[in-house]
XYZ file of C-alpha atoms in Angstrom:
532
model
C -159.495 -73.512 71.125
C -161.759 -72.489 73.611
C -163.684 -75.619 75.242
C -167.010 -73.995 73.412
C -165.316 -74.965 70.667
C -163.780 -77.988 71.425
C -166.787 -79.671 72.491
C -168.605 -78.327 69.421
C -165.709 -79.614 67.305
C -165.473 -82.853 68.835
C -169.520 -83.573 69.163
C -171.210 -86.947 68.100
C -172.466 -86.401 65.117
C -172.686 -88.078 61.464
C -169.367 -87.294 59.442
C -168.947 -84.504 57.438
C -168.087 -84.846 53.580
C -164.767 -83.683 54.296
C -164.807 -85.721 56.986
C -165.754 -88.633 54.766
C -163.413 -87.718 52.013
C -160.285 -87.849 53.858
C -161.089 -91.323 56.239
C -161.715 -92.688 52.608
C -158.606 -91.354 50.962
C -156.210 -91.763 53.793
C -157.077 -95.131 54.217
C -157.559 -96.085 50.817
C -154.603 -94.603 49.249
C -151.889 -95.813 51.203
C -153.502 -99.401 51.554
C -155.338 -99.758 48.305
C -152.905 -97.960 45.573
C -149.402 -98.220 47.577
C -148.319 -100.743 44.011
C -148.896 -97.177 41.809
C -148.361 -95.139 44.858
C -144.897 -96.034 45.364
C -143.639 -98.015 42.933
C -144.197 -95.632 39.535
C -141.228 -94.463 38.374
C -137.706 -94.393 40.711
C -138.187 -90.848 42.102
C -139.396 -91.501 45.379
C -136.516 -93.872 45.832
C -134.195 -90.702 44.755
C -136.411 -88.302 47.028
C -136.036 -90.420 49.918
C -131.832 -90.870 48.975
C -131.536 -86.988 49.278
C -133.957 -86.825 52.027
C -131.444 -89.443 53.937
C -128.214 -87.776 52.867
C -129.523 -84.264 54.624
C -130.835 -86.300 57.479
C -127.072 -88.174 57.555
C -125.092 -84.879 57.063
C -126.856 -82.502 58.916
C -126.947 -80.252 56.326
C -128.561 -79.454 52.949
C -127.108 -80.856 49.399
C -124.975 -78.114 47.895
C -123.112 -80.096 45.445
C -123.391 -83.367 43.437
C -122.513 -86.427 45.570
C -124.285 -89.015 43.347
C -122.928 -89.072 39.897
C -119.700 -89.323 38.197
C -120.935 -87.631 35.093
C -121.470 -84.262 37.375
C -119.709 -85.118 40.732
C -119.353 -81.679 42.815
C -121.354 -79.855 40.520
C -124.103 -76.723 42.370
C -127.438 -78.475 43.538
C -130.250 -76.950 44.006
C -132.707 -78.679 45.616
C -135.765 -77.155 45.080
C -137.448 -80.111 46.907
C -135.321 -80.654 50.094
C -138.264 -80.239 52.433
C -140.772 -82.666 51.394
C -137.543 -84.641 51.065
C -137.112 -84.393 54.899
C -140.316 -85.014 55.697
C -140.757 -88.105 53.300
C -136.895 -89.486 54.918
C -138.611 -89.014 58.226
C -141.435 -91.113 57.524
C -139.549 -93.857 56.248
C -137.138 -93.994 59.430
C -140.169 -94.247 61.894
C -141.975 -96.227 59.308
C -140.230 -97.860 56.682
C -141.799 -97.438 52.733
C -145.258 -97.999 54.720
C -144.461 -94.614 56.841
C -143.641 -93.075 53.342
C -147.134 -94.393 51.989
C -149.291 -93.411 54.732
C -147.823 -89.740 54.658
C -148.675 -89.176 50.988
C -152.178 -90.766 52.060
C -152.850 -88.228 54.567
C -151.972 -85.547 52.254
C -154.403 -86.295 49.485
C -156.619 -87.451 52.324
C -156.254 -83.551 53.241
C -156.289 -81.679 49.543
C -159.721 -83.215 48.779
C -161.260 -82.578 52.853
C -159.729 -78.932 51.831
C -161.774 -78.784 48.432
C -164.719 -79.929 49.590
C -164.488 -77.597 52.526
C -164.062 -75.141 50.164
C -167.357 -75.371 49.172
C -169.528 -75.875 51.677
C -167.740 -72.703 53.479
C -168.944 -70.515 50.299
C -172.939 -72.306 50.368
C -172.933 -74.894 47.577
C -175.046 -77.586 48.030
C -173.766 -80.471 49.738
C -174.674 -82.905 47.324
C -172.866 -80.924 44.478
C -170.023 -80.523 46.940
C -169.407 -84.264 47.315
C -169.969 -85.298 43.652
C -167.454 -81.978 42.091
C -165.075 -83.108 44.687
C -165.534 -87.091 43.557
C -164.735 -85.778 40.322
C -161.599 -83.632 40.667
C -160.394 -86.912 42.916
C -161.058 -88.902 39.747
C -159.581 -86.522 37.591
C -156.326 -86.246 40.064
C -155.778 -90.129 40.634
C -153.766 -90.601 38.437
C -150.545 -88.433 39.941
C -151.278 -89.747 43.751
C -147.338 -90.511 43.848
C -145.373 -90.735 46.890
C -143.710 -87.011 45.639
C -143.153 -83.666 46.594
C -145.902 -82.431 44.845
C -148.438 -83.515 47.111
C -147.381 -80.904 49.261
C -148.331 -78.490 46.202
C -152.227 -80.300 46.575
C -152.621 -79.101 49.625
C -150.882 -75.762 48.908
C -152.832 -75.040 46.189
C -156.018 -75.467 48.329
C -154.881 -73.318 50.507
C -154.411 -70.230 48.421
C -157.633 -71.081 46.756
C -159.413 -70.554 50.117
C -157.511 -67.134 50.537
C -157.954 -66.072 46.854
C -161.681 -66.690 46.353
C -163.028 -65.106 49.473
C -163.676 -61.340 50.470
C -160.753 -59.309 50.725
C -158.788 -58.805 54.307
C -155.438 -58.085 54.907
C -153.572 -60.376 52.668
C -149.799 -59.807 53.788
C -149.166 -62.745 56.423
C -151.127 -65.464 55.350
C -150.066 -64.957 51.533
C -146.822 -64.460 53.008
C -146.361 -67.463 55.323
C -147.776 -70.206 53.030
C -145.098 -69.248 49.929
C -142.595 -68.957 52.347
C -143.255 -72.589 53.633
C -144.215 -73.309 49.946
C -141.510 -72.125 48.595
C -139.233 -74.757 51.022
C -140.913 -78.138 50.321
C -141.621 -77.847 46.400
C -141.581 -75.886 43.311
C -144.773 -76.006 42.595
C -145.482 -72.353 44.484
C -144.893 -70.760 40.647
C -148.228 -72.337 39.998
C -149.138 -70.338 43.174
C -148.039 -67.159 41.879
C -149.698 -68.152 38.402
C -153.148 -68.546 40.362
C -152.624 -65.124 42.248
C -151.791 -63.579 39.160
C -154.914 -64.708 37.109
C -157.057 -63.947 40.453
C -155.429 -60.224 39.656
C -155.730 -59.792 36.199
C -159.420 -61.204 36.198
C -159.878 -58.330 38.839
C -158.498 -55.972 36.864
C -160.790 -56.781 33.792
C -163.714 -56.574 35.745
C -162.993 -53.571 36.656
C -161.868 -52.383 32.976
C -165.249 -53.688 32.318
C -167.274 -51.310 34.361
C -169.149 -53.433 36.917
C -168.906 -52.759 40.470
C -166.013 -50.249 40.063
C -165.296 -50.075 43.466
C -165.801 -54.159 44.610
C -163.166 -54.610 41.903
C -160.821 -51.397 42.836
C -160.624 -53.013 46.315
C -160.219 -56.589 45.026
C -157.055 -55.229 42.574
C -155.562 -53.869 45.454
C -155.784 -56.932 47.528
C -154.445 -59.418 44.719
C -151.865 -56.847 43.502
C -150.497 -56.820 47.768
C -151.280 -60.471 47.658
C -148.941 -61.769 44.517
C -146.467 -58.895 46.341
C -145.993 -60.644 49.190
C -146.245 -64.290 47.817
C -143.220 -63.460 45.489
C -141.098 -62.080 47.818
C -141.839 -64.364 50.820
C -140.363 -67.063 48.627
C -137.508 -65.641 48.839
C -137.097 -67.088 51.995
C -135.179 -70.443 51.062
C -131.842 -71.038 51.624
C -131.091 -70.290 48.292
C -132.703 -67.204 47.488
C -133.038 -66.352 44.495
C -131.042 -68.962 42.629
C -134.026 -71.199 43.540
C -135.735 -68.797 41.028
C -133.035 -68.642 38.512
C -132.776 -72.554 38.881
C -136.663 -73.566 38.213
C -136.958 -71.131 35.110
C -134.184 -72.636 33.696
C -135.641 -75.929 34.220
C -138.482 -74.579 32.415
C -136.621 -73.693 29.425
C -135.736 -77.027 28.966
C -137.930 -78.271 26.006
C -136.155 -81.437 24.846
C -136.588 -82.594 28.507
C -140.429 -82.020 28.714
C -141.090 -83.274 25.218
C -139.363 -87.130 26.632
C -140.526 -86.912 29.706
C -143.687 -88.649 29.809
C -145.374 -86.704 32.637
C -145.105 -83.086 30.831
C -146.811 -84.670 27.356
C -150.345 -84.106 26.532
C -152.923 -86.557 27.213
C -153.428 -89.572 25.188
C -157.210 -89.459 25.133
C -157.094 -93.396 24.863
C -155.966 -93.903 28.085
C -157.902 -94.152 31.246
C -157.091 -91.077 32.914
C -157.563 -88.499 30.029
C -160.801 -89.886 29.623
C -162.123 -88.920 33.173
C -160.527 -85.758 32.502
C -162.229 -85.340 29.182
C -165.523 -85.862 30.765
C -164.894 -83.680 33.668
C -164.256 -81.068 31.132
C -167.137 -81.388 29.048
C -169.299 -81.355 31.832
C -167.697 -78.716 32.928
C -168.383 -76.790 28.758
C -172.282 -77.981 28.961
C -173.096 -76.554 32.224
C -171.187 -73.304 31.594
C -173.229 -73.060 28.191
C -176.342 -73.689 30.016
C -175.700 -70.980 32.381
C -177.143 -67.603 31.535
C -174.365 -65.500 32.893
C -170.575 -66.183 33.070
C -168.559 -66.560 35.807
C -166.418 -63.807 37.212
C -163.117 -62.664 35.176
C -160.823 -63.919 37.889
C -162.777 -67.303 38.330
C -163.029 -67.603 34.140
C -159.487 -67.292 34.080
C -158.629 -69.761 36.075
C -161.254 -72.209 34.687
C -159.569 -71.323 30.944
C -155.726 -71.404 32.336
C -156.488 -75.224 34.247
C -158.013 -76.580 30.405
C -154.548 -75.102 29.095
C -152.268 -76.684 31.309
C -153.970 -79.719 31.178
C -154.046 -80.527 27.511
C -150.147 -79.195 27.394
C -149.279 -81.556 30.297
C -150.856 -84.498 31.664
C -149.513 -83.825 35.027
C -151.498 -80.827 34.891
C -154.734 -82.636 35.114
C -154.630 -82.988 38.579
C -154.501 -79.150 39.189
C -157.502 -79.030 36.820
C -160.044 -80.990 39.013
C -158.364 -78.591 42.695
C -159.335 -75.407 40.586
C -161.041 -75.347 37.780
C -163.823 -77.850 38.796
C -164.408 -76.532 41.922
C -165.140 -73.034 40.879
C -167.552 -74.069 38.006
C -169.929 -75.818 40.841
C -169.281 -72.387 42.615
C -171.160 -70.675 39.759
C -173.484 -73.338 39.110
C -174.661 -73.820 42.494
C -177.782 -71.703 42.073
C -178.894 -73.562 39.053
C -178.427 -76.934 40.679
C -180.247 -76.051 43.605
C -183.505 -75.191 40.641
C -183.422 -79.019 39.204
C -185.713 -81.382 40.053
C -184.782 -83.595 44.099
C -186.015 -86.619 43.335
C -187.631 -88.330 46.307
C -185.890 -85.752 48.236
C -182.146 -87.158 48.265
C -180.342 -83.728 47.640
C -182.645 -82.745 50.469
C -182.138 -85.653 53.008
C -177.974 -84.781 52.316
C -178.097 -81.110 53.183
C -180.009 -82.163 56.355
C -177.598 -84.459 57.485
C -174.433 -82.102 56.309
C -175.927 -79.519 59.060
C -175.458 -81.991 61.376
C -172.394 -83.620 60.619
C -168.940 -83.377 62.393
C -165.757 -83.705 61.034
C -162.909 -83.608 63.548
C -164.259 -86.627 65.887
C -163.830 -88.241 62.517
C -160.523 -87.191 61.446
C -158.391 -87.050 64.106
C -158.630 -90.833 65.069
C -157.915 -91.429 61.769
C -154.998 -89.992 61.655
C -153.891 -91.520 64.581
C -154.525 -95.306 63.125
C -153.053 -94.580 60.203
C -149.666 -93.175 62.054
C -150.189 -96.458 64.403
C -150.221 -98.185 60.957
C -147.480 -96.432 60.344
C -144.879 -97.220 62.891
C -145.977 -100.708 62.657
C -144.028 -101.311 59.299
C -147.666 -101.680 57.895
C -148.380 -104.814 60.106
C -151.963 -105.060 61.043
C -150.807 -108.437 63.825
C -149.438 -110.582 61.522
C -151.396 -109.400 58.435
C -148.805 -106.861 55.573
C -151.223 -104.062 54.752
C -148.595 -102.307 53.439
C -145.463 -103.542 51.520
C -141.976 -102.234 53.484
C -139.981 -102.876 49.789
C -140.105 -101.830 46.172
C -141.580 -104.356 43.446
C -139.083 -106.552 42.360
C -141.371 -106.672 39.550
C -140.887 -102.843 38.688
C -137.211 -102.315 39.722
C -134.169 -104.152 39.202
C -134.053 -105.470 43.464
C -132.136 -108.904 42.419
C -129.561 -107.240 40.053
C -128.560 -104.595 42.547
C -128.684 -107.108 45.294
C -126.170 -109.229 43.399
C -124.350 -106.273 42.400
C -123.762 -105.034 45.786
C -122.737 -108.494 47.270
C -120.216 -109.015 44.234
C -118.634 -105.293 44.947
C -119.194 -104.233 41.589
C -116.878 -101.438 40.735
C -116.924 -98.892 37.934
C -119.130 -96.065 35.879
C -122.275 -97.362 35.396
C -125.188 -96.772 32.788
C -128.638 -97.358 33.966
C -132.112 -97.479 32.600
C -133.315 -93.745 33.488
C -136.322 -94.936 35.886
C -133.997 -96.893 37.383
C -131.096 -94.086 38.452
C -133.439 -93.192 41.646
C -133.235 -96.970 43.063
C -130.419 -97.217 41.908
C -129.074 -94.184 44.072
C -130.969 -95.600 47.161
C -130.423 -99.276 46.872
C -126.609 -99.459 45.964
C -125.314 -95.914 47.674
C -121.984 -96.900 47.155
C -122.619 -96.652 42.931
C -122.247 -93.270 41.221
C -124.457 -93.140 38.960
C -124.939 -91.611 35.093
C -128.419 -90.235 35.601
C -131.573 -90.127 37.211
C -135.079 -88.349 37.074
C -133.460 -85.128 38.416
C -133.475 -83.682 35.206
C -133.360 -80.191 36.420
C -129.890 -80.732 37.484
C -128.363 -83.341 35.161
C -129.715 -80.743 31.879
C -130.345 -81.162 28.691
C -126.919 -82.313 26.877
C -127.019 -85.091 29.532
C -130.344 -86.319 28.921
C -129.367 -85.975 25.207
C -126.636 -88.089 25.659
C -128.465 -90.698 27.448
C -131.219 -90.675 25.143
C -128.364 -91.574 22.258
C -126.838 -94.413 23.959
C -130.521 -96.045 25.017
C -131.249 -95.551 20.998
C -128.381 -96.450 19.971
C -128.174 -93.486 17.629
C -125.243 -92.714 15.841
C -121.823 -92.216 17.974
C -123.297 -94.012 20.961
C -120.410 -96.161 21.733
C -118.332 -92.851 21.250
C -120.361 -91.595 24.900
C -119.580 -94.987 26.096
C -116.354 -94.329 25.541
C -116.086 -90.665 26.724
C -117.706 -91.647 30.104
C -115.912 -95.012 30.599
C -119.177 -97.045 30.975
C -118.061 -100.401 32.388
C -121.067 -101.475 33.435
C -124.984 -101.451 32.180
C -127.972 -102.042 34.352
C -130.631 -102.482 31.939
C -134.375 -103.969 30.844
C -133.423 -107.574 29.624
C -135.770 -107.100 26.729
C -133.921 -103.485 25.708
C -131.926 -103.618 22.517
C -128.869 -102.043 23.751
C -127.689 -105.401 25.979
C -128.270 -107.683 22.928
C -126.294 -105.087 20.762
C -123.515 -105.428 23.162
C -122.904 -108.860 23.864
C -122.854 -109.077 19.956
C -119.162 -107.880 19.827
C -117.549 -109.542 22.311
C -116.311 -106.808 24.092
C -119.114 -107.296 26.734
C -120.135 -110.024 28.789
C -123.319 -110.676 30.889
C -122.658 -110.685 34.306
C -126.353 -110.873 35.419
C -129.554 -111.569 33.893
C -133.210 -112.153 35.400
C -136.386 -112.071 33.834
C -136.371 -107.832 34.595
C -132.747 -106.990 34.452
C -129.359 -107.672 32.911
C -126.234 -106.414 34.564
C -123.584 -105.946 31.890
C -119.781 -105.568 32.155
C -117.264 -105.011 29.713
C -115.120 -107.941 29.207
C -111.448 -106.001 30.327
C -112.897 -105.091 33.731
C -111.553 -107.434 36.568
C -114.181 -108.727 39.271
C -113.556 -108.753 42.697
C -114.730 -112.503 43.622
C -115.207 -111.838 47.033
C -118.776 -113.889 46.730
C -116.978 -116.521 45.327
C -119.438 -116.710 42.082
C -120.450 -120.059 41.650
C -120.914 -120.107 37.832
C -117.861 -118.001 35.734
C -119.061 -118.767 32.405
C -120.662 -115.599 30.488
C -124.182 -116.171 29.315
C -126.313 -115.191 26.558
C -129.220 -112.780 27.783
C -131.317 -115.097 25.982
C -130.619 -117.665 28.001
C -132.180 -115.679 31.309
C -135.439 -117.200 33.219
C -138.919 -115.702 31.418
C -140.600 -115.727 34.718
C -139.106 -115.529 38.590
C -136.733 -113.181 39.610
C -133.214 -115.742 39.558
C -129.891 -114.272 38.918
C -127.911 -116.149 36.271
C -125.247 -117.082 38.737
C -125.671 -117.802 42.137
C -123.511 -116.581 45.199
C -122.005 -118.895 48.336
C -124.247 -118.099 51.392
C-alpha cells in the first residue's frame, strides 16, 4: 500500500455502509446473540474438541478417538481448519475468543455484500437496505461453526464471478484451495461457478451478444476448472470428495436432522425469508426485462435450496438478494426521493471511509477477546456453556465420581459431552457424516424406544444414559429395576444400570437410588451431593 493510498484509506471521513455493517455486526453478534451464538446445538463444543485434539497432537485426526461404537475407524475431517482456527481462539480467549471470531466473520460476509454493490453502482440506499435484508434473512444460522468461513467464501467468489472477465486461474484457484481446507461448503462454490457457466452458455445459445458470452463461457468453463482441481489440495485429496458425496447420499440423516428440513413458514425466520422472497417475485415482475441467464440462475437455484433446506436460507439473502437489487438498481433510482433522503445517502457514501472504521474495531473486539470477555469487572461475554442448554452439572458430577462405562447420550449433547468429560467415549454426536446412517438409525430406535431397543442396549453394552429428565426413555428404565438413577437435575438424569459397580472415590453422600420424579423443577442441584 503505497502511502497515497494509505492516507486515502485511512482519511477522516463518515463511515462507509460496509463500514457500518461490520462495527454493527461484530459488535453485536458476539455481545448481543453469544446465548444462540454459542449455545445452539453441541457442535461447537465438538468443533472446538477436534480443533484441541490437532492442536494437542500435532497432527490431523485420521482415525476415531472419541467413540466406542467406531473407535479407530477413517476420519475425515472435512472441517479441520476452521477447527484450528476456532481451538485457537478459545486458548487466547476462552468461549468469548470463540464468539468474537464468528462475530468478525459475519461482521465481514455482510461488509463483503454490501461492497459488492456499491463496487458495481447500485444506489447506496438500496445497498444498505438489500444487505439489511439478506442479514435478516441469514440470522438465523450465525452459529459459532465452520460454515461461517463458507459466508465469507461465498462472497468472495461472488465478487470474482459477477464482474468482467480476467484471467481467472489464481484467484479461482487460491480461494478453493483455502476453501477447500476450512469447510465443505466449497461444493456450493463449484455449484455457483457452474450456474455462472451454464447461464453463460444459454445466453449465448440464445443469440445475444455472441461474442460477450463466447468470452464469458470461456472464463467460467477455466474458472470451475481450476476451482475443482485446486481443491484437491487437502490433505486428503480426493477422499475429501468421495467422503462429502457420500454424506450427501445420506437421506435418512437429512430428513432428522432439523437444519436440512424445509422451512416451517410459522416460525420467525421463514417468515423474513418469505418476505425477502416475495419482494424479491414483485420487483422481478415489475421489471420489464429479465435478468441475465447466469444471474437468473442463481436467483432460481438460492429459492430451491432454500425451501429444500432451511440452512439454505442464509445462502439465499449472500446471492440471490443481492443480484436482484443488481438488476433493479436502475428502476429504483426512477422512484420518487422523498425530501431527498436517497439523495442526502449517496452524498454522504462518496464521502465515507471504511478502514479508519474497521480496523479499530477489530482491534477492540480482539482486546475483548483476550480479556475472557471482561469489560473491568463487567462479563460481556459468557466464558461457559448454558447450564440451562447442556447437561454442565451432570457431567460435572460424572467426572468427579469417575464414572466408567459405554455411555448413551442425548444426540445434541455428544459434542459437550466429547469436550466436557474427554475421558468418556461416547455413542454419538452431530458428526453424522462419520458416525452414518445405521448408527443414527440405531440411535434414533433406542431414543424412541422402537421395537428391539433394549436389544442395541444390549449389543453396545450401554451402562450408562445421559439424558433430558423429561425424555421417556429414563422413566421407561427405572421401571424395571434393572436401572437406577444416579443423577437427576431439573435438565439432566444420569442413569446407570444397577450391576455396574461405582468407584466412590467422592465419597457420595446420599446412596439411595431415586425416582427421576423426585428431581428439583427449577435450579440446577444434583440429586446427591459430593464431600468438598
Amino acid at each position: 500500500m503505497t502511502p497515497q493510498v494509505f492516507r486515502q484509506a485511512f482519511r477522516p471521513g463518515p463511515p462507509s455502509i460496509p463500514a457500518v455493517v461490520f462495527v454493527i455486526l461484530a459488535a453485536v453478534v458476539p455481545i448481543g446473540l453469544q446465548q444462540p451464538l454459542l449455545n445452539s446445538d453441541g457442535d461447537l463444543a465438538r468443533h472446538l474438541r477436534h480443533g484441541r485434539y490437532m492442536l494437542d497432537h500435532g497432527a490431523l485426526i485420521r482415525h476415531d478417538p472419541f467413540s466406542f461404537t467406531r473407535p479407530g475407524a477413517p476420519f475425515v475431517g472435512f472441517e479441520y481448519g476452521s477447527q484450528i482456527f476456532y481451538s485457537l481462539a478459545e486458548r487466547a480467549g476462552g468461549l468469548p475468543g470463540v464468539a468474537v471470531l464468528a462475530g468478525l466473520l459475519v461482521g465481514l460476509t455482510y461488509a463483503l455484500l454490501a461492497r459488492f454493490l456499491l463496487r458495481r453502482g447500485v444506489d447506496p440506499l438500496l445497498a444498505y437496505l438489500t444487505t439489511l435484508m439478506a442479514a435478516l434473512v441469514g440470522a438465523g444460522h450465525w452459529l459459532a461453526r465452520p460454515h461461517l468461513f463458507s459466508f465469507v467464501a461465498v462472497m468472495l467468489l461472488l465478487e470474482l464471478l459477477d464482474r468482467e472477465p480476467h484471467k481467472p486461474f489464481l484467484p479461482f484457484a487460491a480461494l478453493f484451495a483455502v476453501w477447500a481446507n476450512v469447510h465443505g461448503g466449497f461444493l456450493y462454490g463449484w455449484i455457483l461457478t457452474g450456474l455462472y457457466l451454464a447461464g453463460s452458455i444459454g445466453e449465448f445459445a440464445l443469440g445475444c451478444a455472441r461474442a460477450k458470452w463466447a468470452a464469458r463461457v470461456r472464463y467460467y468453463s477455466t474458472a470451475l476448472m481450476a476451482a475443482v482441481s485446486a481443491t484437491l489440495l487437502n490433505p486428503h485429496g480426493i477422499g475429501l470428495h468421495r467422503h462429502l458425496f457420500e454424506f450427501l447420499s445420506q437421506q435418512y440423516v437429512f430428513d432428522n436432522t432439523a437444519e436440512f428440513t424445509s422451512p416451517d413458514f410459522h416460525e420467525v425466520g421463514p417468515k423474513l425469508f418469505l418476505g425477502a422472497l416475495l419482494i424479491c417475485i414483485m420487483a422481478l415482475s415489475a421489471k420489464g426485462n429479465r435478468p441475465s441467464l447466469p444471474r437468473l440462475l442463481v436467483i432460481c437455484a438460492g429459492t430451491a435450496l432454500s425451501l429444500i433446506a432451511v440452512r439454505n436460507m442464509s445462502l439465499f439473502g449472500l446471492t440471490a438478494l443481492p443480484l436482484v437489487a443488481l438488476h433493479m438498481d436502475e428502476a429504483w433510482r426512477r422512484l420518487p426521493d422523498p425530501r431527498g433522503v436517497r439523495g442526502r445517502f449517496e452524498i454522504t457514501a462518496r464521502a465515507a471511509t471504511t478502514l479508519i472504521w474497521t480496523v479499530p474495531t477489530t482491534l477492540l473486539m480482539l482486546a475483548l477477546a483476550l480479556s475472557h470477555g471482561l469489560l473491568g469487572s463487567l462479563k460481556l461475554i459468557d466464558d461457559r456453556f448454558d447450564a440451562t442448554v447442556f447437561p454442565v452439572t451432570a457431567v460435572q458430577q460424572a467426572r468427579v465420581a469417575h464414572l466408567q462405562g459405554h455411555l448413551f447420550t442425548e444426540f445434541a449433547w455428544g459434542g459437550y459431552v466429547d469436550y466436557a468429560w474427554p475421558e468418556q467415549k461416547i455413542f454419538i454426536d452431530g458428526g453424522t457424516d462419520f458416525f452414518g446412517v445405521e448408527l443414527f438409525r440405531e440411535y434414533s430406535k433406542i431414543t424412541r424406544m422402537s421395537p428391539g431397543w433394549r436389544e442395541l442396549l444390549a449389543k453396545w453394552d450401554i451402562s450408562l444414559l445421559l439424558l433430558p429428565r423429561n425424555a421417556p426413555l429414563p422413566h421407561e428404565l427405572v421401571r424395571d429395576g434393572r436401572w437406577r438413577t444416579w443423577y437427576c437435575d431439573s435438565l439432566a438424569v444420569v442413569i446407570r444400570r444397577a450391576d455396574t459397580p461405582l468407584d466412590m472415590t467422592p465419597a457420595l453422600a446420599d446412596s439411595a437410588d431415586q425416582a427421576i420424579d423426585r428431581c428439583p423443577e427449577s435450579g440446577s442441584r444434583p440429586m446427591r451431593r459430593t464431600d468438598e
